[in-house]
Coordinates of C-alpha atoms in Angstrom, one line a residue:
Chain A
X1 CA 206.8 28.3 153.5
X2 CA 207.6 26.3 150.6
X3 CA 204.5 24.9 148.7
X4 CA 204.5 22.2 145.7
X5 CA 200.9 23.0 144.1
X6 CA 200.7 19.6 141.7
X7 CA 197.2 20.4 139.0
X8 CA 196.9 20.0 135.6
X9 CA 194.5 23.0 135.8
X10 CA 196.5 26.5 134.9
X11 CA 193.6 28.3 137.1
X12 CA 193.6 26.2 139.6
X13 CA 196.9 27.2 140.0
X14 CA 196.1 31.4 139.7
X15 CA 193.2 30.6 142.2
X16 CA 195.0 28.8 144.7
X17 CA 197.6 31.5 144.8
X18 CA 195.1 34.5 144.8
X19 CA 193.8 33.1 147.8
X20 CA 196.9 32.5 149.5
X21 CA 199.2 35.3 147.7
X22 CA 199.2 37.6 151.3
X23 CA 201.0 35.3 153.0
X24 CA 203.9 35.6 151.2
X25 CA 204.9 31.6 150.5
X26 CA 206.7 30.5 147.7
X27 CA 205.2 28.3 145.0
X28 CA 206.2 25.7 143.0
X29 CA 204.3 24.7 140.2
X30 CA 203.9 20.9 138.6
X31 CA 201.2 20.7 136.3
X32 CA 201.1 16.1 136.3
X33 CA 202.6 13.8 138.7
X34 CA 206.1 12.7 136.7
X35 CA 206.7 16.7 136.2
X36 CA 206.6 17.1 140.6
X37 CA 208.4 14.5 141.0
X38 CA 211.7 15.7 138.8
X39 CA 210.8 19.4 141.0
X40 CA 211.0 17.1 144.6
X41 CA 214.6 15.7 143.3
X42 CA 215.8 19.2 143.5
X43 CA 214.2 20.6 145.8
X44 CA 212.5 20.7 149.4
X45 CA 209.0 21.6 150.1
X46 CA 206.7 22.3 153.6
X47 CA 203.4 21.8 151.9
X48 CA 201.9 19.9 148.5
X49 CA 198.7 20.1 147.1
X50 CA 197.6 17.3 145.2
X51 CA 195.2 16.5 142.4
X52 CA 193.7 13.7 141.7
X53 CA 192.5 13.5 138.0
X54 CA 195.7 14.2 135.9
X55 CA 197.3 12.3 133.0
X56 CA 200.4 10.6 132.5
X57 CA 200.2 10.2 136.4
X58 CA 197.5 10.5 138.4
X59 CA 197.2 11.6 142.6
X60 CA 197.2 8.1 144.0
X61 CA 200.1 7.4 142.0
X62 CA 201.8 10.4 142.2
X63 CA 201.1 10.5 146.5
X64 CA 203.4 6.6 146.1
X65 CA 206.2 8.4 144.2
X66 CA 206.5 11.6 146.8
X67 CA 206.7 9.0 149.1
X68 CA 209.2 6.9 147.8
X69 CA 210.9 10.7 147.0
X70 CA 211.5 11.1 150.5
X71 CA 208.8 13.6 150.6
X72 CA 207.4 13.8 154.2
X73 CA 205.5 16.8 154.9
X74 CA 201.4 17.4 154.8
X75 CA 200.4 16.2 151.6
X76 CA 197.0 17.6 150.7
X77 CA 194.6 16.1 148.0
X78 CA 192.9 19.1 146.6
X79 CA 190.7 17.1 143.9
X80 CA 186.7 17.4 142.3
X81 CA 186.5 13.6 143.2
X82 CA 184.0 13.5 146.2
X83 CA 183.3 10.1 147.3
X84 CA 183.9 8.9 150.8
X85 CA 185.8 5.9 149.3
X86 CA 187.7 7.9 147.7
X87 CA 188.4 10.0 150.5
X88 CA 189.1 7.1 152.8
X89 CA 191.5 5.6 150.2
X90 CA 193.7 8.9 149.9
X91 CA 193.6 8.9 154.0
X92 CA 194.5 5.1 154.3
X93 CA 197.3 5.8 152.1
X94 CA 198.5 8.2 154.3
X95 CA 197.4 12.3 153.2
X96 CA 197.2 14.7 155.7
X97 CA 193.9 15.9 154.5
X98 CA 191.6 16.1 152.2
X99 CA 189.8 19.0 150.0
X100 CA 187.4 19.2 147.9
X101 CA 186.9 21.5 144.8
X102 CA 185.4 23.9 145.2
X103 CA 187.1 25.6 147.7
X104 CA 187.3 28.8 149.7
X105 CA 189.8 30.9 150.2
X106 CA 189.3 29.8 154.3
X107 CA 189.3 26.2 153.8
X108 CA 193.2 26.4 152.0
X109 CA 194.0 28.5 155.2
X110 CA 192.6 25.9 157.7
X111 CA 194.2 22.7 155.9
X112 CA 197.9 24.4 155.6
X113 CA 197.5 25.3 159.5
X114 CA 196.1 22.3 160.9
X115 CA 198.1 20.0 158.7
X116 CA 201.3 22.1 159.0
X117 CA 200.7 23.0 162.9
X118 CA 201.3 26.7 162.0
X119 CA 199.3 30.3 162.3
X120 CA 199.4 32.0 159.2
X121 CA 199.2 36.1 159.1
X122 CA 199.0 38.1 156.3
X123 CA 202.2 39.8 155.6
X124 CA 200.4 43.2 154.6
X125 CA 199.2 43.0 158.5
X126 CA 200.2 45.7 160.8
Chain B
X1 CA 181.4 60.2 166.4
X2 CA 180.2 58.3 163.5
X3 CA 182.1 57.7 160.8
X4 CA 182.0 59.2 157.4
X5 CA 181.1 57.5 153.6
X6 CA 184.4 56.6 152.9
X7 CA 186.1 55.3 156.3
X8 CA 182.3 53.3 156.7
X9 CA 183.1 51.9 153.1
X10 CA 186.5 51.0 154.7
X11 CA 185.0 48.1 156.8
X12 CA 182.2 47.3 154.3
X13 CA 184.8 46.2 151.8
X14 CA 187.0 44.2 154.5
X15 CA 184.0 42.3 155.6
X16 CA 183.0 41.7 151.8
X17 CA 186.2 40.3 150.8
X18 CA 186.1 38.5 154.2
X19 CA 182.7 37.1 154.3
X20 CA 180.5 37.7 151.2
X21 CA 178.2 40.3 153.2
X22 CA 177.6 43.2 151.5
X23 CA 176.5 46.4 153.0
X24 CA 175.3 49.1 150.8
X25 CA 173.8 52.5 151.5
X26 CA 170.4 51.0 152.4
X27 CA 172.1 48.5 155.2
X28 CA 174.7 50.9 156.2
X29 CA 172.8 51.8 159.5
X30 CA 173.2 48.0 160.7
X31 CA 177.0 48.3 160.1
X32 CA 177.3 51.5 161.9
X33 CA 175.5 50.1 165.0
X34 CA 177.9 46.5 164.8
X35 CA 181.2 49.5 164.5
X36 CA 179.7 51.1 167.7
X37 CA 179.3 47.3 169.6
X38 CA 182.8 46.8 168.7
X39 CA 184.2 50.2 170.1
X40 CA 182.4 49.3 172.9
X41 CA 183.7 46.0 173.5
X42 CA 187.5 47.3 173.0
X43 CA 186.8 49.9 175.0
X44 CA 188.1 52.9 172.8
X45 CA 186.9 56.2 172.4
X46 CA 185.3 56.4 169.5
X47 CA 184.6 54.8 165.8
X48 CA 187.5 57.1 164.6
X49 CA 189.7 55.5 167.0
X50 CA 188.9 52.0 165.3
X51 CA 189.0 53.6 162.2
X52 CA 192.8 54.2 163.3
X53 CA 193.4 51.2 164.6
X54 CA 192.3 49.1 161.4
X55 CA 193.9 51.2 158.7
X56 CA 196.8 49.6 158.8
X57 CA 195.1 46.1 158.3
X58 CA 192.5 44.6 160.5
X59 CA 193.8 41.6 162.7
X60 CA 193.6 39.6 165.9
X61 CA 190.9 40.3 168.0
X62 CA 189.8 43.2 166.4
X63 CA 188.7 40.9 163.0
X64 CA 187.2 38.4 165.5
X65 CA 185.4 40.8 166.6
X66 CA 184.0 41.9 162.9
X67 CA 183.4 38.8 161.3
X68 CA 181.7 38.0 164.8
X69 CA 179.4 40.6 164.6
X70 CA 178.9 40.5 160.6
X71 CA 177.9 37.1 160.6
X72 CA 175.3 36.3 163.3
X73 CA 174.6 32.7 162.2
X74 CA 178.3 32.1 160.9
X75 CA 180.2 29.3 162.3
X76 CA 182.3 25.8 161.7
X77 CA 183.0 22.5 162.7
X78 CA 185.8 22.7 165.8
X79 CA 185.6 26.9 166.0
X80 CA 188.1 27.8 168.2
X81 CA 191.1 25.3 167.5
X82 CA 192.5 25.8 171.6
X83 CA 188.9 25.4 173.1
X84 CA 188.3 22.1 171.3
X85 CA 191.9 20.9 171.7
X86 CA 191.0 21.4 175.4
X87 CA 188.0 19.5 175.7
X88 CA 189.1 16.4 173.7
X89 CA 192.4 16.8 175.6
X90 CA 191.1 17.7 179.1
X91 CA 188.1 19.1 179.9
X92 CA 185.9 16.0 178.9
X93 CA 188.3 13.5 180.0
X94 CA 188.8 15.1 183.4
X95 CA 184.7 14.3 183.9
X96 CA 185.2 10.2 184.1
X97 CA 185.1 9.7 186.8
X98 CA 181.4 11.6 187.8
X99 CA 178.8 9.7 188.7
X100 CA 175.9 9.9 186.8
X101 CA 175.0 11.0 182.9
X102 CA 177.0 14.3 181.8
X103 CA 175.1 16.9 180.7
X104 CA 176.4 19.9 178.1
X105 CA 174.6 23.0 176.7
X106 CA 175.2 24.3 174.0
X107 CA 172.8 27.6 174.1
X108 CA 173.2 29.3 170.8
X109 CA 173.9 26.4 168.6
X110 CA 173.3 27.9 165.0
X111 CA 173.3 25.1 162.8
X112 CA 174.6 22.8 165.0
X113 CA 178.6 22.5 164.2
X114 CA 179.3 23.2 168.0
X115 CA 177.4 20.8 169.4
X116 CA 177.5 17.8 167.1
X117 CA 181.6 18.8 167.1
X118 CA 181.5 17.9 171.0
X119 CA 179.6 15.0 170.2
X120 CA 182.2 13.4 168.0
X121 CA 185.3 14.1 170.4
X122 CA 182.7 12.2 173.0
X123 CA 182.0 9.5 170.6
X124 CA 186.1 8.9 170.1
X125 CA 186.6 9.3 173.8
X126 CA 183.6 6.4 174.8
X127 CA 185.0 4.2 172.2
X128 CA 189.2 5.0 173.7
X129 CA 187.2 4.5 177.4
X130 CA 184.4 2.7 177.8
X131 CA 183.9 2.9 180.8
X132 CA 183.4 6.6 180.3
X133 CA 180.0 7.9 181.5
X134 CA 177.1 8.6 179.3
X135 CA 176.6 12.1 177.9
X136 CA 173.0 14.2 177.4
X137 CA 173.7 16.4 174.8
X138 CA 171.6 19.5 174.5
X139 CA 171.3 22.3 172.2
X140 CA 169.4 25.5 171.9
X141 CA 168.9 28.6 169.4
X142 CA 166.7 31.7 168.8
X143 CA 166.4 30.9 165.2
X144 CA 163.9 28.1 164.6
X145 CA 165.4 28.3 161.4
X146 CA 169.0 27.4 162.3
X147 CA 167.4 24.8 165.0
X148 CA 165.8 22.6 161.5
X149 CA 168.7 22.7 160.0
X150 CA 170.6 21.7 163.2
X151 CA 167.8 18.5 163.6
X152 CA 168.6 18.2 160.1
X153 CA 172.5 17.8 160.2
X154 CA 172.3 18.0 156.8
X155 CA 175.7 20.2 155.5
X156 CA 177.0 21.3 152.4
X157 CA 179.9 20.3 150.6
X158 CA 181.9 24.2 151.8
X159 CA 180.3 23.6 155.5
X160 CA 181.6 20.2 156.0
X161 CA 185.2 21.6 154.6
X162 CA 185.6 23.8 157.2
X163 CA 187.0 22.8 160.3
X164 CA 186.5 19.2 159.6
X165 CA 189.2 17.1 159.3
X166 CA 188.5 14.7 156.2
X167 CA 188.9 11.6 158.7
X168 CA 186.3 13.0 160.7
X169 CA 184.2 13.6 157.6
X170 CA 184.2 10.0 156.3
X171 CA 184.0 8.4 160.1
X172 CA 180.6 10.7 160.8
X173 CA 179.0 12.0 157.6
X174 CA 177.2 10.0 154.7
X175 CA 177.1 11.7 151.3
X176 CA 173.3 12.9 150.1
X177 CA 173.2 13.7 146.7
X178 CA 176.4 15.2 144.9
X179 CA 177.4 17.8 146.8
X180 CA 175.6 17.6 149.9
X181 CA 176.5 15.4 153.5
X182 CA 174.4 14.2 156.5
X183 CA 175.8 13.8 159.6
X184 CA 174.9 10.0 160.6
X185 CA 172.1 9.4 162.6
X186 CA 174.2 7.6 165.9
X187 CA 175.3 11.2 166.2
X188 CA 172.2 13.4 165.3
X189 CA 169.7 11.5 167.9
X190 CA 172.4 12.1 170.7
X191 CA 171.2 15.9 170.6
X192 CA 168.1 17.0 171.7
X193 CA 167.2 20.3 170.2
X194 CA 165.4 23.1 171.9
X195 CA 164.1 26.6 170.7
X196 CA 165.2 28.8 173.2
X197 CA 165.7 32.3 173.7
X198 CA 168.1 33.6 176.2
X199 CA 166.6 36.7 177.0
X200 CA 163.6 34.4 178.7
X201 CA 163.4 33.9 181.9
X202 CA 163.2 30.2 182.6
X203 CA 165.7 28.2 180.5
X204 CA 164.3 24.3 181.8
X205 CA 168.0 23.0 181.4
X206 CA 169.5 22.1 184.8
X207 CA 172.7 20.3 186.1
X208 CA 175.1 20.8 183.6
X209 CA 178.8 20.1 183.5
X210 CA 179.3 22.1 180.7
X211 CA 177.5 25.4 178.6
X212 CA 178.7 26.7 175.8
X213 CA 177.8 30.0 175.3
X214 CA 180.0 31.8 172.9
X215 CA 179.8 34.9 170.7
X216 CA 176.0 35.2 172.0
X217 CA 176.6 37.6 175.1
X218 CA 178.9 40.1 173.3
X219 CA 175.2 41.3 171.3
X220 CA 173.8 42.1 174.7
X221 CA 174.1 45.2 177.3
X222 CA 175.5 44.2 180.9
X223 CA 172.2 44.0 182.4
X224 CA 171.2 41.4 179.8
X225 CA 174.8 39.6 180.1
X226 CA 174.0 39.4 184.2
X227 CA 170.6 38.2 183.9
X228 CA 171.6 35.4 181.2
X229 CA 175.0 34.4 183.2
X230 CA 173.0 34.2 186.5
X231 CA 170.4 31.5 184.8
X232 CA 172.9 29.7 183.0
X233 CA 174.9 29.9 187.1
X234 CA 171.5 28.5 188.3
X235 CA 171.8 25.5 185.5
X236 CA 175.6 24.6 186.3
X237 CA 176.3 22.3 188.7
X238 CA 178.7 23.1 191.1
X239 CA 182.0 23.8 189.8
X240 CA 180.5 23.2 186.1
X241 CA 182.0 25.4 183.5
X242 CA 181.0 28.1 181.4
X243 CA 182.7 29.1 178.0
X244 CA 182.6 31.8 176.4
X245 CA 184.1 33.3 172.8
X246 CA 187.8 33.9 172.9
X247 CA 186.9 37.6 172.7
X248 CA 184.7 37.7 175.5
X249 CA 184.9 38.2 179.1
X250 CA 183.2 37.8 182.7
X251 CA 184.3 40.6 183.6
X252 CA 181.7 43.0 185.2
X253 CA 179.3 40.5 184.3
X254 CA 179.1 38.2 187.4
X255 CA 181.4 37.0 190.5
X256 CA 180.3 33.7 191.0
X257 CA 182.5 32.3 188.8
X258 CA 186.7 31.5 188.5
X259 CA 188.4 32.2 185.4
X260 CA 190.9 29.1 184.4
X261 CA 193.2 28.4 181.7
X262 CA 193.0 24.8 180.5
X263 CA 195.3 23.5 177.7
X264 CA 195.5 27.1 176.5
X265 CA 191.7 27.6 176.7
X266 CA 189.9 30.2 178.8
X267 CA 186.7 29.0 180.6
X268 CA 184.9 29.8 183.7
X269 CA 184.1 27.4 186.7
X270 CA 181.2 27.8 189.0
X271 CA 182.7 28.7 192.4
X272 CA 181.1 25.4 194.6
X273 CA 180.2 27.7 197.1
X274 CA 177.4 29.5 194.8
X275 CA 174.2 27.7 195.7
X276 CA 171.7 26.7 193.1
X277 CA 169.2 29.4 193.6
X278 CA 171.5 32.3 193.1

């Protein structure tokens, strides 16, 4: 699997993939909105994770450019902002989920495989 | 034969990284006894042979099995993706046409995910159907503990993430305080809450359609598992269903009941020609 992980946070980024680093996907990285959406041009992806709070382009924004991209798998907001409103607003646009930092290692599993329709195994499994 | 330091150390770590539970030297005993439940359950010779087994990397049924039994009170929202599939897509549906309130049990609810789970895949059917019969909700646990914080359906901000699909988090929960969210009270006063332990001998919980009763009996010897099976038999109504944990089994454990696949999902109906008193 192909994932697009869109944060402006470097360890969000190490943490996301220590937690997901057994099951062998590939990662993209985009670190604001207008750098992810020159990586989509290129290339094609089964999964994004999405901030919220980043500059020169923010989530919402950034969600209406993957859009408009072509980008049509799960999108996933993986954000500190909390409020339902918030969350309703992301879902009404039209994310597949939503998370909120903090997260465990468990609740990136359960997003990609609900929102993907997959089972994911560890590769190191016998 | 039990297992020695290191191989023991073997599962302690897994279950560690896995969970957050640590044994050390002075718990060790506990995870020696769950290592011996499980060998039981899979039926193998000996701890060494799970020891064998798991080397290798520690999937399927087998970690089920661990994290089951390392986690008493553990669970989520929607546990079980096939069971709950089934019941929104099937089970529950295939009951509208019964005459009367439902009734389902959910007999060792922990802090309350299971049963307030079927509770919002009722409310979204009753609002798709209206006509769709009312449901008595019930829900019972050893832990008085658990049971408060079931009444309270007050979750935090990791419990509510797992399992939950955000939609269902904004349509039932209401944020309390910054990282904290209560399930609302349309939904929490559809439960009634019961302390309960199964190992009694009168449960007061009759005609059901439905019990839950997962990852509870796989703690207990066979005569316990009979004894609990034939008074949850007594509370079913006829042809009701009993589920059980994906790794468990009515095997050996009572005849009064036919196993069925629906949607993908394992459950057991009350054969209609058990009477009430059995």
């Amino acid at each position: 699997m192909r994932i697009l992980l869109i944060d402006d946070s470097k360890p969000v980024h190490t943490v996301v993939k220590e937690c997901l680093e057994k099951f062998g996907f590939t990662f993209h990285d985009a670190f604001d909105g207008t750098e992810a959406i020159e990586i989509v041009k290129d290339n094609e992806f089964d999964f994004v994770f999405l901030d919220w709070e980043m500059p020169v382009m923010n989530g919402p924004a950034t969600f209406d450019k993957l859009k408009e991209a072509g980008v049509n798998c799960p999108i996933v907001m993986l954000t500190s902002k909390n409020s339902p409103a918030d969350i309703a607003m992301m879902l009404e646009k039209g994310v597949s989920d939503y998370v909120m930092k903090p997260f465990t290692e468990d609740i990136l599993i359960e997003k990609i495989e609900s929102c993907a329709g997959v089972t994911l195994e560890a590769r190191d499994a016998s | 034969m039990p297992l020695d330091a290191n191989k023991l150390q073997f599962f302690a770590d897994f279950i560690k990284k896995e969970t957050g539970i640590v044994y050390t030297d002075t718990n060790a005993y506990q995870l020696e006894s769950r290592l011996k439940q499980i060998v039981q359950m899979l039926d193998l010779k000996d701890e060494e042979e799970l020891y064998s087994k798991c080397q290798y990397g520690i999937v399927g049924q087998v970690k089920e099995l661990i994290l089951d039994l390392a986690t008493n009170n553990e669970t989520t929202f929607f546990r079980d993706t096939a069971l709950f599939k089934a019941l929104q897509s099937e089970i529950i549906p295939g009951l509208k046409d019964s005459t009367g309130p439902l009734k389902i049990w959910s007999a060792a609810s922990s802090t309350g995910q299971e049963i307030y789970s079927i509770a919002m895949i009722i409310d979204q059917i009753q609002k798709e159907n209206p006509t769709f019969p009312k449901v008595e909700l019930h829900a019972t646990d050893i832990s008085k503990r658990v049971l408060g914080q079931a009444e309270e359906g007050v979750y935090s901000q990791l419990q509510v993430q797992r399992g939950l699909p955000a939609k269902l988090l904004v349509t039932y929960f209401e944020k309390e305080g910054e990282t904290s969210w209560r399930l609302k009270e349309a939904l929490r006063k559809q439960v009634k809450f019961k302390h309960l332990n199964l190992l009694d001998s009168w449960y007061g919980i009759e005609n059901c359609d439905i019990i839950l009763c997962r990852n509870v009996l796989i703690y207990q010897d066979v005569e316990n598992k009979r004894a609990v099976v034939a008074r949850m038999t007594s509370a079913l109504k006829p042809n009701g269903l009993l589920i059980f944990g994906a790794a468990e089994s009515m095997l050996g454990v009572s005849e009064d009941f036919i196993q069925e696949k629906i949607a993908g999902a394992v459950v057991y109906r009350k054969k209609d020609t058990v009477s009430k008193a059995s």
